[in-house]
Coordinates of C-alpha atoms and ligand atoms in Angstrom, one line a residue:
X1 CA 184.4 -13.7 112.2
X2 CA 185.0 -11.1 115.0
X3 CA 181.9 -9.7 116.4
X4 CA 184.0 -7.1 118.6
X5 CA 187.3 -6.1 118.9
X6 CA 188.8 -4.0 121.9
X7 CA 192.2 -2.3 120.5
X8 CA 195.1 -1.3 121.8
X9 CA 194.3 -2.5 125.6
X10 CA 196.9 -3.5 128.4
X11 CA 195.8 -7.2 129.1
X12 CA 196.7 -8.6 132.5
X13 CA 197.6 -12.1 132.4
X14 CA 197.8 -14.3 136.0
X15 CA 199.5 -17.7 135.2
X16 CA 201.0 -19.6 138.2
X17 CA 200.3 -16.9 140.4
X18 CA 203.1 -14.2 138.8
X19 CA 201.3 -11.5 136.6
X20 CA 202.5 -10.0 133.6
X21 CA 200.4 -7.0 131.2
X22 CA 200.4 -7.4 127.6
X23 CA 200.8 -4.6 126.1
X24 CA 199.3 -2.9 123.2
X25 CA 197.3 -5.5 122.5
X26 CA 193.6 -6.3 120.7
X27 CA 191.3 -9.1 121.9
X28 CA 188.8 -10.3 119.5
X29 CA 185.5 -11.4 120.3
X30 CA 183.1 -13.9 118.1
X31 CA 179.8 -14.5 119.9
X32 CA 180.4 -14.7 123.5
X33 CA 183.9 -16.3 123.4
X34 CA 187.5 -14.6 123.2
X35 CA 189.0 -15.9 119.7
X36 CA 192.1 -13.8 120.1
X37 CA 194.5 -12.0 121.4
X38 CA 197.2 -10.3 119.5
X39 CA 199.4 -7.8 118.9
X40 CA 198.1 -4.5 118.3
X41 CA 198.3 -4.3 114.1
X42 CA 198.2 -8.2 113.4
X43 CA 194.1 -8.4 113.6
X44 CA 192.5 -6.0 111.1
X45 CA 189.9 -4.1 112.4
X46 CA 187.8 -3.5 109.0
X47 CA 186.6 -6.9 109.9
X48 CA 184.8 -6.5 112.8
X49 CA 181.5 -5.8 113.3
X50 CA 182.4 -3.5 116.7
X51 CA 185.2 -1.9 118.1
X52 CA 186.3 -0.2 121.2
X53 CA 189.6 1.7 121.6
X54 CA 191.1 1.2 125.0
X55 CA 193.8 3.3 124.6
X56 CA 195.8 2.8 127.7
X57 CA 193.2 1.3 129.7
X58 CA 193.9 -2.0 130.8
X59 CA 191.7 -4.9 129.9
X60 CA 190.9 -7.5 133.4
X61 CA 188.4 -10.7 133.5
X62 CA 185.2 -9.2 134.7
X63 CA 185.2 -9.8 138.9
X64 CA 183.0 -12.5 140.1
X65 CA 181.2 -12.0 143.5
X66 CA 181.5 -14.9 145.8
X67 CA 178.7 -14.4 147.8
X68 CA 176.0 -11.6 148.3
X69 CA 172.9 -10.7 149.3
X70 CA 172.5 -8.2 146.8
X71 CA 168.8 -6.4 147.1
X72 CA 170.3 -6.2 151.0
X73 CA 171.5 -2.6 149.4
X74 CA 168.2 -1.3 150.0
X75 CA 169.1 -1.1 153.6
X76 CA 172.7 -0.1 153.2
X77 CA 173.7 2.1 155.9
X78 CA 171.0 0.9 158.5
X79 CA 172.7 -1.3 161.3
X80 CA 176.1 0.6 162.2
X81 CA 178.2 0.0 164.7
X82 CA 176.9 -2.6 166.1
X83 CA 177.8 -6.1 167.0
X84 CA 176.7 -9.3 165.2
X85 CA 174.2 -10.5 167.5
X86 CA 172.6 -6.8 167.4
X87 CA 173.3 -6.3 163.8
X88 CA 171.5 -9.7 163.1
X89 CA 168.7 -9.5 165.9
X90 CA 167.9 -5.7 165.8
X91 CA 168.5 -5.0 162.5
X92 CA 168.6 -7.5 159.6
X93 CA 166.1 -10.3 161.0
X94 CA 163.3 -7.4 161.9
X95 CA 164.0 -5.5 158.5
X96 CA 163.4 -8.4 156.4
X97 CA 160.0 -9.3 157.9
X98 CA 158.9 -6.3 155.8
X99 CA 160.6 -7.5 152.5
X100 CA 158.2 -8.5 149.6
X101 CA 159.3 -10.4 146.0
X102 CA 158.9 -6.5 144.0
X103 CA 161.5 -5.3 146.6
X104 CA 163.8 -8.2 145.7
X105 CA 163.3 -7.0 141.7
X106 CA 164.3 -3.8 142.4
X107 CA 167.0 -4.0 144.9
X108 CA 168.7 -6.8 142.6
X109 CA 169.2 -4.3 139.7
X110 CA 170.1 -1.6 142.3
X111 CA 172.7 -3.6 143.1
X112 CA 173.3 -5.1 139.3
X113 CA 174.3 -1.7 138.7
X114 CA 176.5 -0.9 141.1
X115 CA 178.3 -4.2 140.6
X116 CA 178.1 -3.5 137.1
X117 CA 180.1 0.1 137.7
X118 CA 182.8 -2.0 139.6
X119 CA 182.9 -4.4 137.1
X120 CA 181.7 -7.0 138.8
X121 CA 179.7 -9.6 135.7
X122 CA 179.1 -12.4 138.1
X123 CA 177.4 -13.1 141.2
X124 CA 176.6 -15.8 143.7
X125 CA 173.5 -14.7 145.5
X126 CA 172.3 -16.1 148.2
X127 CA 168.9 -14.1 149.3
X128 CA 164.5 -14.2 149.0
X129 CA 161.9 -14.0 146.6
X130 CA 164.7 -15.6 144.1
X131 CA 162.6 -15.5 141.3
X132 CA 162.6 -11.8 141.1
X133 CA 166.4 -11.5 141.3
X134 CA 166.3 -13.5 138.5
X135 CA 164.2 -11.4 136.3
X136 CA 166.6 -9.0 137.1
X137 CA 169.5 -11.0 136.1
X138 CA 168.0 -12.2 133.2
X139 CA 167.4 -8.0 132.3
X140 CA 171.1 -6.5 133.1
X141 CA 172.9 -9.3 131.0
X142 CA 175.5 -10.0 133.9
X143 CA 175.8 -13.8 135.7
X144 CA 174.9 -15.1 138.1
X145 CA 174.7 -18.5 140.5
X146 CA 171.5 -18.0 142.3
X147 CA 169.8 -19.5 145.9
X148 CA 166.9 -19.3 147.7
X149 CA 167.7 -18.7 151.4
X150 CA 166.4 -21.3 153.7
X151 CA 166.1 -21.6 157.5
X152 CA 165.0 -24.8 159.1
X153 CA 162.7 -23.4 161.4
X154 CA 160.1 -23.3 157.9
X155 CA 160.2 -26.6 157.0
X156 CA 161.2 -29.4 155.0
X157 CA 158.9 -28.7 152.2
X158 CA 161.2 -25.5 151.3
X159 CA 164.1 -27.8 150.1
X160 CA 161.8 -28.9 147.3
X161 CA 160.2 -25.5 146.4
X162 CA 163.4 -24.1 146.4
X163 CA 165.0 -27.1 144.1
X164 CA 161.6 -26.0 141.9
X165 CA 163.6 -22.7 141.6
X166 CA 166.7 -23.7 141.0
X167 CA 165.2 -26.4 138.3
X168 CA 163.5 -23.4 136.7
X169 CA 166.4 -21.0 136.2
X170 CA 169.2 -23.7 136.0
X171 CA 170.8 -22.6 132.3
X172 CA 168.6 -19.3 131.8
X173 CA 169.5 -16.3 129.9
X174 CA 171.4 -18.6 127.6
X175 CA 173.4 -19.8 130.6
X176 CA 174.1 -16.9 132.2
X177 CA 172.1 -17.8 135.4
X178 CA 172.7 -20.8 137.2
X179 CA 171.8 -21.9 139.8
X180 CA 172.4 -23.2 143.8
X181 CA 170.5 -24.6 146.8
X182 CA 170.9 -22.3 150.0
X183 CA 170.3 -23.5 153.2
X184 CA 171.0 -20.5 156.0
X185 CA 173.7 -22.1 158.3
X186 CA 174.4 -24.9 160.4
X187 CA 173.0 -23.1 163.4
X188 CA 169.8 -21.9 161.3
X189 CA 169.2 -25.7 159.8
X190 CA 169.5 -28.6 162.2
X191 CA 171.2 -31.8 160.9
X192 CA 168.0 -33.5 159.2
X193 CA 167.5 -30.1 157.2
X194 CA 171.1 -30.2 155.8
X195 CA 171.4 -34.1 154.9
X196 CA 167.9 -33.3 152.9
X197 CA 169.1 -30.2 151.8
X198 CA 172.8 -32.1 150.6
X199 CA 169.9 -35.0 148.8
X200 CA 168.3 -33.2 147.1
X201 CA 171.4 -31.0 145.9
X202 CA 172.8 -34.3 144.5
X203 CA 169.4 -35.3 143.0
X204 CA 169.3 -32.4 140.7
X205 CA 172.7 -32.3 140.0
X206 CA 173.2 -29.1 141.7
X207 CA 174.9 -28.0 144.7
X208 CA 175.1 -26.0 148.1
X209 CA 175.8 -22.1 149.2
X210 CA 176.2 -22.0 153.0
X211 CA 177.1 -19.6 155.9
X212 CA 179.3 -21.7 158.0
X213 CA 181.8 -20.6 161.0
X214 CA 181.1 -16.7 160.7
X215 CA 183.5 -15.9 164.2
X216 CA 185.7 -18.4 166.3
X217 CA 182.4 -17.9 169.1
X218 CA 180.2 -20.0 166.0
X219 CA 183.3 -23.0 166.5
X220 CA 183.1 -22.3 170.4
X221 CA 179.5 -22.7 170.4
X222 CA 179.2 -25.8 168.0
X223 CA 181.9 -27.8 169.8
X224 CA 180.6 -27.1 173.5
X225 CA 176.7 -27.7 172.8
X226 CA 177.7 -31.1 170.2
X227 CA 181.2 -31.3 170.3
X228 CA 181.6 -30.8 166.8
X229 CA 182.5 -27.7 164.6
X230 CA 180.2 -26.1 162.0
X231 CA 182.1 -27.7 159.2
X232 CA 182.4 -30.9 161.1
X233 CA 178.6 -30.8 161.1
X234 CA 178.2 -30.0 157.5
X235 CA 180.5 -32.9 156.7
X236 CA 178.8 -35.3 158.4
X237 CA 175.4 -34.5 157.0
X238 CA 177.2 -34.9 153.4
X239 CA 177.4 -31.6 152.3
X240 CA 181.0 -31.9 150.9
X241 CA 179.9 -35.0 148.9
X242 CA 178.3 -32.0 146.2
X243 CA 180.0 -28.6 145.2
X244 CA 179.9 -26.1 147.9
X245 CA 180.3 -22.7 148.5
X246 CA 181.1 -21.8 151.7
X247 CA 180.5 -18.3 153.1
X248 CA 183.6 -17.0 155.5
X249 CA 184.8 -20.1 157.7
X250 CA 186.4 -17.6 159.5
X251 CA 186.1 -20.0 162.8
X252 CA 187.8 -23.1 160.8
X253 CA 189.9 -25.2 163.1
X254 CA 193.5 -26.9 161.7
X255 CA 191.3 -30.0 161.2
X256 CA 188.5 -28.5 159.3
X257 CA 190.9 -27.3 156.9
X258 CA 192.1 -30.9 156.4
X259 CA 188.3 -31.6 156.2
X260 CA 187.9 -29.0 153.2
X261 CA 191.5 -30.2 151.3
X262 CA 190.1 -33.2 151.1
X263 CA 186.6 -33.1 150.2
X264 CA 185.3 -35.3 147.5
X265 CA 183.5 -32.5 145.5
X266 CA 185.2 -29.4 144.9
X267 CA 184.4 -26.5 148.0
X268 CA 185.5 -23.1 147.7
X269 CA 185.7 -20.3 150.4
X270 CA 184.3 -16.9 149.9
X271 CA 186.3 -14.5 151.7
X272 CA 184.4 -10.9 152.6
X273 CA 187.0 -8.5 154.2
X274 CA 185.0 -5.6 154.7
X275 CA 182.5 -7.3 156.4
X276 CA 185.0 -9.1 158.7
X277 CA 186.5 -5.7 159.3
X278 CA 183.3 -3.8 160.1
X279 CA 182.1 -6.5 162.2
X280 CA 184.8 -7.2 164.0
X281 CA 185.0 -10.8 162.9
X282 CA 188.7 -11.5 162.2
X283 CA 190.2 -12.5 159.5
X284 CA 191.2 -15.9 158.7
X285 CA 194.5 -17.1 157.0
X286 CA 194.3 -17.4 153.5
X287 CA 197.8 -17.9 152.9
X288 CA 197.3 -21.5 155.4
X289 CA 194.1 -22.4 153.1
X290 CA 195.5 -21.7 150.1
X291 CA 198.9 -23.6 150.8
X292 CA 196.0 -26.8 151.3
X293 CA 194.6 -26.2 147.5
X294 CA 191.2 -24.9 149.1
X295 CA 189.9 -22.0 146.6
X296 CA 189.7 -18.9 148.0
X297 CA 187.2 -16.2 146.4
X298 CA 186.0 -12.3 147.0
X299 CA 182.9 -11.7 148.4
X300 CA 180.9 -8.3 149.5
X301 CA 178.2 -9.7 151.5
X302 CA 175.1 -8.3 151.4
X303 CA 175.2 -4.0 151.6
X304 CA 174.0 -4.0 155.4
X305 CA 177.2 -5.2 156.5
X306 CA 179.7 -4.3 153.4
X307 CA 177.6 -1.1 152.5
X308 CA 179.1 -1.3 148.8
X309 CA 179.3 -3.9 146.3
X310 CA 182.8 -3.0 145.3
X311 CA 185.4 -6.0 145.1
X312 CA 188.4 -3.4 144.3
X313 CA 187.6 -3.0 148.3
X314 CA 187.5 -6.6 149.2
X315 CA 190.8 -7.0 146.9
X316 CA 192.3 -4.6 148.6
X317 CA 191.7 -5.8 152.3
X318 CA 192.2 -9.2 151.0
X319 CA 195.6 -8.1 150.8
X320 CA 196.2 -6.1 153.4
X321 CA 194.7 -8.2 155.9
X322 CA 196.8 -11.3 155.2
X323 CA 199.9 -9.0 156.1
X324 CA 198.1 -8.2 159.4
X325 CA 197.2 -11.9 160.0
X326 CA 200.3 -13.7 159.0
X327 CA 202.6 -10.6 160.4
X328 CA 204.6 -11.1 157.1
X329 CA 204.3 -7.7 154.5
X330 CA 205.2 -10.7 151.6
X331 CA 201.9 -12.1 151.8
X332 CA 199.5 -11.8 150.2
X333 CA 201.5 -10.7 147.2
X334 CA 199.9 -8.5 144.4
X335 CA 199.7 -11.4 142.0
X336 CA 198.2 -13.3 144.5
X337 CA 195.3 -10.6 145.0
X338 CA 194.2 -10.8 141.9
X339 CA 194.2 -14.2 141.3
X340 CA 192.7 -14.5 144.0
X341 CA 190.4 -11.8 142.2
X342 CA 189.7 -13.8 139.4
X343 CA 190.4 -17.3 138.5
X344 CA 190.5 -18.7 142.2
X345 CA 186.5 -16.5 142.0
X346 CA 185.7 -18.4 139.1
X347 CA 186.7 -21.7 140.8
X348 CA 184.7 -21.1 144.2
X349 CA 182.1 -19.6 141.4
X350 CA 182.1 -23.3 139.8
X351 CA 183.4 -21.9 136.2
X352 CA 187.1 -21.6 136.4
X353 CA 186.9 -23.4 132.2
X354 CA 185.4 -20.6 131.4
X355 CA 185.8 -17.6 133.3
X356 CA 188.7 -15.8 135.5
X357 CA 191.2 -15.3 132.8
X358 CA 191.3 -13.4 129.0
X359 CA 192.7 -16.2 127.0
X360 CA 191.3 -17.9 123.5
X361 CA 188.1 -20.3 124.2
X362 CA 186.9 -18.2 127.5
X363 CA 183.8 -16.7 127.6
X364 CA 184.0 -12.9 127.0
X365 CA 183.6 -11.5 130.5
X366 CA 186.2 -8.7 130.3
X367 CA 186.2 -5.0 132.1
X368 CA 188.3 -1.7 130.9
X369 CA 189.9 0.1 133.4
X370 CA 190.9 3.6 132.7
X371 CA 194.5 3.8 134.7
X372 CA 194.5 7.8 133.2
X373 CA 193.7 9.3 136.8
X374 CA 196.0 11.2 139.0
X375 CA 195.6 8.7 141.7
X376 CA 197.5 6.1 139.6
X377 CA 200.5 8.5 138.1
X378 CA 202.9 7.7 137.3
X379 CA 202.0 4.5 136.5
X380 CA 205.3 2.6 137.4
X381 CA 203.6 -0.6 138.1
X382 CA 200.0 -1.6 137.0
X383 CA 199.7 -4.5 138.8
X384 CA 200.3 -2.5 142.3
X385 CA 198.0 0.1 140.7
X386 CA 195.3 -2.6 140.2
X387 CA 195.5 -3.3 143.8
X388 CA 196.4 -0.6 145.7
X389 CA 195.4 2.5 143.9
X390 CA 192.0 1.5 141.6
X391 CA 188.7 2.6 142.1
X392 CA 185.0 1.4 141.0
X393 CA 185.1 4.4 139.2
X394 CA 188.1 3.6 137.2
X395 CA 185.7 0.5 135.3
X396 CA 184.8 2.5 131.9
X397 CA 183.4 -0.4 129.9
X398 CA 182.2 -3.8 130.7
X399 CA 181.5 -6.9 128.6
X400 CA 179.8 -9.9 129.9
X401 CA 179.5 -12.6 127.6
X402 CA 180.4 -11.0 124.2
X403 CA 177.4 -7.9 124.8
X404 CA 178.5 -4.5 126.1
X405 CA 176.6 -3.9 129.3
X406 CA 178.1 -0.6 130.4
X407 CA 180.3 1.8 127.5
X408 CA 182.2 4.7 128.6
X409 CA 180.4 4.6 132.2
X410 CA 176.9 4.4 130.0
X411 CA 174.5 1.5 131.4
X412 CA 173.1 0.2 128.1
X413 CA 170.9 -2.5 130.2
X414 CA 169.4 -1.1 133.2
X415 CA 168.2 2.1 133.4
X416 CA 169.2 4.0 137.0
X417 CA 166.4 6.5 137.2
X418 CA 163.4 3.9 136.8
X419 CA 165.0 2.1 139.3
X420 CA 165.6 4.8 141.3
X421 CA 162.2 5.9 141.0
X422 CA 160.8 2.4 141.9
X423 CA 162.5 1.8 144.9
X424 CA 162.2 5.4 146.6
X425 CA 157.8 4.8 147.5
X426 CA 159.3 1.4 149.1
X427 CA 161.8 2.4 151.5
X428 CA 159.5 4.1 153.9
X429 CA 157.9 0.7 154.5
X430 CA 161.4 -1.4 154.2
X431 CA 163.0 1.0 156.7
X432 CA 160.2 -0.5 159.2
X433 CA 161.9 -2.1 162.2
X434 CA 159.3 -3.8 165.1
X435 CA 161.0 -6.2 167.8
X436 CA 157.9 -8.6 167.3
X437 CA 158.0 -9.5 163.6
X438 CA 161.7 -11.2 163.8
X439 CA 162.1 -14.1 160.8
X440 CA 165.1 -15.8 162.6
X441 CA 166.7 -15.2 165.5
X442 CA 170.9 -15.0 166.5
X443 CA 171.5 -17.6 168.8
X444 CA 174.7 -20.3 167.9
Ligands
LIG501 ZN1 176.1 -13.7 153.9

């Protein structure tokens, strides 16, 4: 039985890193699983119970966000030009002083549906008041891996409340949300913090989402004060012995890499151009990593530093950047970028089984990009239009397991002005900034 069916779409496939379009194709759809994928004409479309014509759009996995801090878009646009110590100590650390759990509600589905626009159906975030993002989760009918930020500096008793959380919502919204433990950083959580934070991620069968080696000064730091990097910190406190995420590792030395490689549970970079770029981080060198088997996935970062949640961006630097860093225009190739894009996301995202790809048996995450525009004709290559040449606003429809979330640019989950109107009485307040009320402070 096929429950929708999406007609005469250009399907991208990614297998062993070369990508190919099918085209003129249909993909059926029973529950929230992909049953099919033919020829336009083989399935007949009398028995289905929906269907979309794509007509020349092409059909992609829906993106999955590495890492976020998604209601963080509330203060998009505040902390410019600045460096990290200011953006962190001046800006982000005094903000959130003011942010309460309603805030977190409302910023999450702010940012749900700008994700949702880019076509963005999963993400890992990594932020406060956890709960609430989850209602919001649970209400936009996207993904997402979800963790309750911790700092060390408020106790040990946090690594249990935040495993109540992630007990709580583990498998909610018939499995959409999952869940993650989130302890800040190395230089946020001393080494006690992390090997209880790593115990009780292996207790509950869960695992860790960590900032770790944001700049080369984070290694510099580490190794002069200890003499040991970031990651050789986190490895020693057991944090590779469960799945990990690991936000940036820009500062990773030739030895952590071999760390990472061979790590006993699977780790997985999350890799956030923009905010590299903006910040004037660097970029590290994918094309080394991924040569080691390390999983390398797109991130946006939280708003404040990446002001959009747009992975079409972070795709696009992704690739650029790697020609920069290795001096070597054939890397990152175009292939590479979006599989990089998708099923390398889907591994660091801890579902590569089931998502990343449009294939039989994989959950029905998929996106429709209109390739109509002037900006992509004439369409010589879709691939290098994917990359190079696509914007959010190309995404016309979006499917996240088997329900249509946006149609023909129309959210049919969250509704823009209520949370327009709910979040424009808070920002006087959340725009707040007082050099007294800092939650953390930048000091590696
Ligand atoms: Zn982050």
């Amino acid at each position: 039985m096929t429950d929708l069916l999406i007609r005469r779409v250009n399907v991208l496939q990614l297998r062993d890193e070369r990508a190919s379009i099918l085209a003129d194709h249909d993909i059926g759809i029973s529950g929230n699983r992909i049953n099919a994928i033919e020829p336009t004409g083989t399935i007949d479309p009398s028995g289905a119970k929906k269907v979309i014509d794509a007509d020349g759009q092409a059909a992609l996995p829906g993106f999955i966000n590495s890492h976020a801090h998604v209601a963080m878009v509330l203060w998009r646009g505040m902390g410019e030009d600045v460096n990290l110590e200011t953006w962190f100590n001046d800006y982000i650390w005094q903000l959130e002083a003011n942010l309460e759990p309603e805030d977190v509600y409302w910023g999450m589905q702010l940012g749900l549906l700008e994700m949702i626009e880019a076509g963005i159906t999963a993400v890992s975030d990594h932020y406060w008041h956890m709960d609430y993002a989850a209602r919001g989760v649970e209400k936009a009918g996207t993904r997402a891996l979800l963790s309750q930020a911790m700092f060390g500096a408020n106790g040990l008793g946090q690594i249990d409340e935040t495993a109540g959380f992630a007990q709580r919502w583990d498998g909610a919204a018939g499995g959409r949300i999952r869940t993650i433990l989130g302890p800040h950083a190395p230089y946020t959580c001393d080494d006690e913090f992390l090997r209880a934070s790593a115990k009780k991620a292996d207790e509950i069968g869960s695992g860790i989402h960590i900032h770790v080696a944001e700049t080369r000064e984070q290694t510099r730091a580490s190794l002069s004060r200890r003499g040991q990097t970031p990651i050789e910190v986190l490895n020693v406190c057991g944090i590779f012995e469960v799945p990990t995420i690991l936000a940036h590792a820009l500062g990773a030395t030739p030895s952590d890499h071999e760390i990472l490689a061979d790590a006993q549970a699977p780790v997985g970079i999350a890799h956030c151009p923009k905010t590299y770029a903006k910040l004037a981080m660097g970029f590290n060198n994918l094309v080394e990593l991924r040569a080691l088997g390390i999983a390398v996935g797109l991130g946006t970062d939280g708003a404040v530093s990446n002001n959009t949640l747009d992975l079409w961006e972070a795709m696009r630097l992704t690739a650029l950047g790697q020609k920069q860093v290795t001096g070597d225009a054939e890397n990152l190739t175009i292939a590479q970028a979006l599989t990089i894009a998708t099923q390398e996301s889907a591994r660091v995202y801890g579902q590569a089984e089931d998502l990343g790809d449009i294939a039989p048996g994989k959950l029905a995450d998929i996106i429709l990009v209109d390739l109509s525009g002037t900006h992509h004709f004439p369409l010589n290559s879709v691939t290098a239009s994917l990359v190079y040449n696509a914007r959010a606003g190309d995404v016309r429809t979006v499917i996240c397991d088997g329900q249509i979330i946006m149609r023909e640019r129309e959210h049919l989950t969250l509704d823009k002005d209520e949370i327009m109107a709910n979040i424009s009485p808070r920002m006087e307040r959340l725009r707040r900034r007082e050099n007294t009320g800092n939650i953390q402070t930048y000091n590696p």
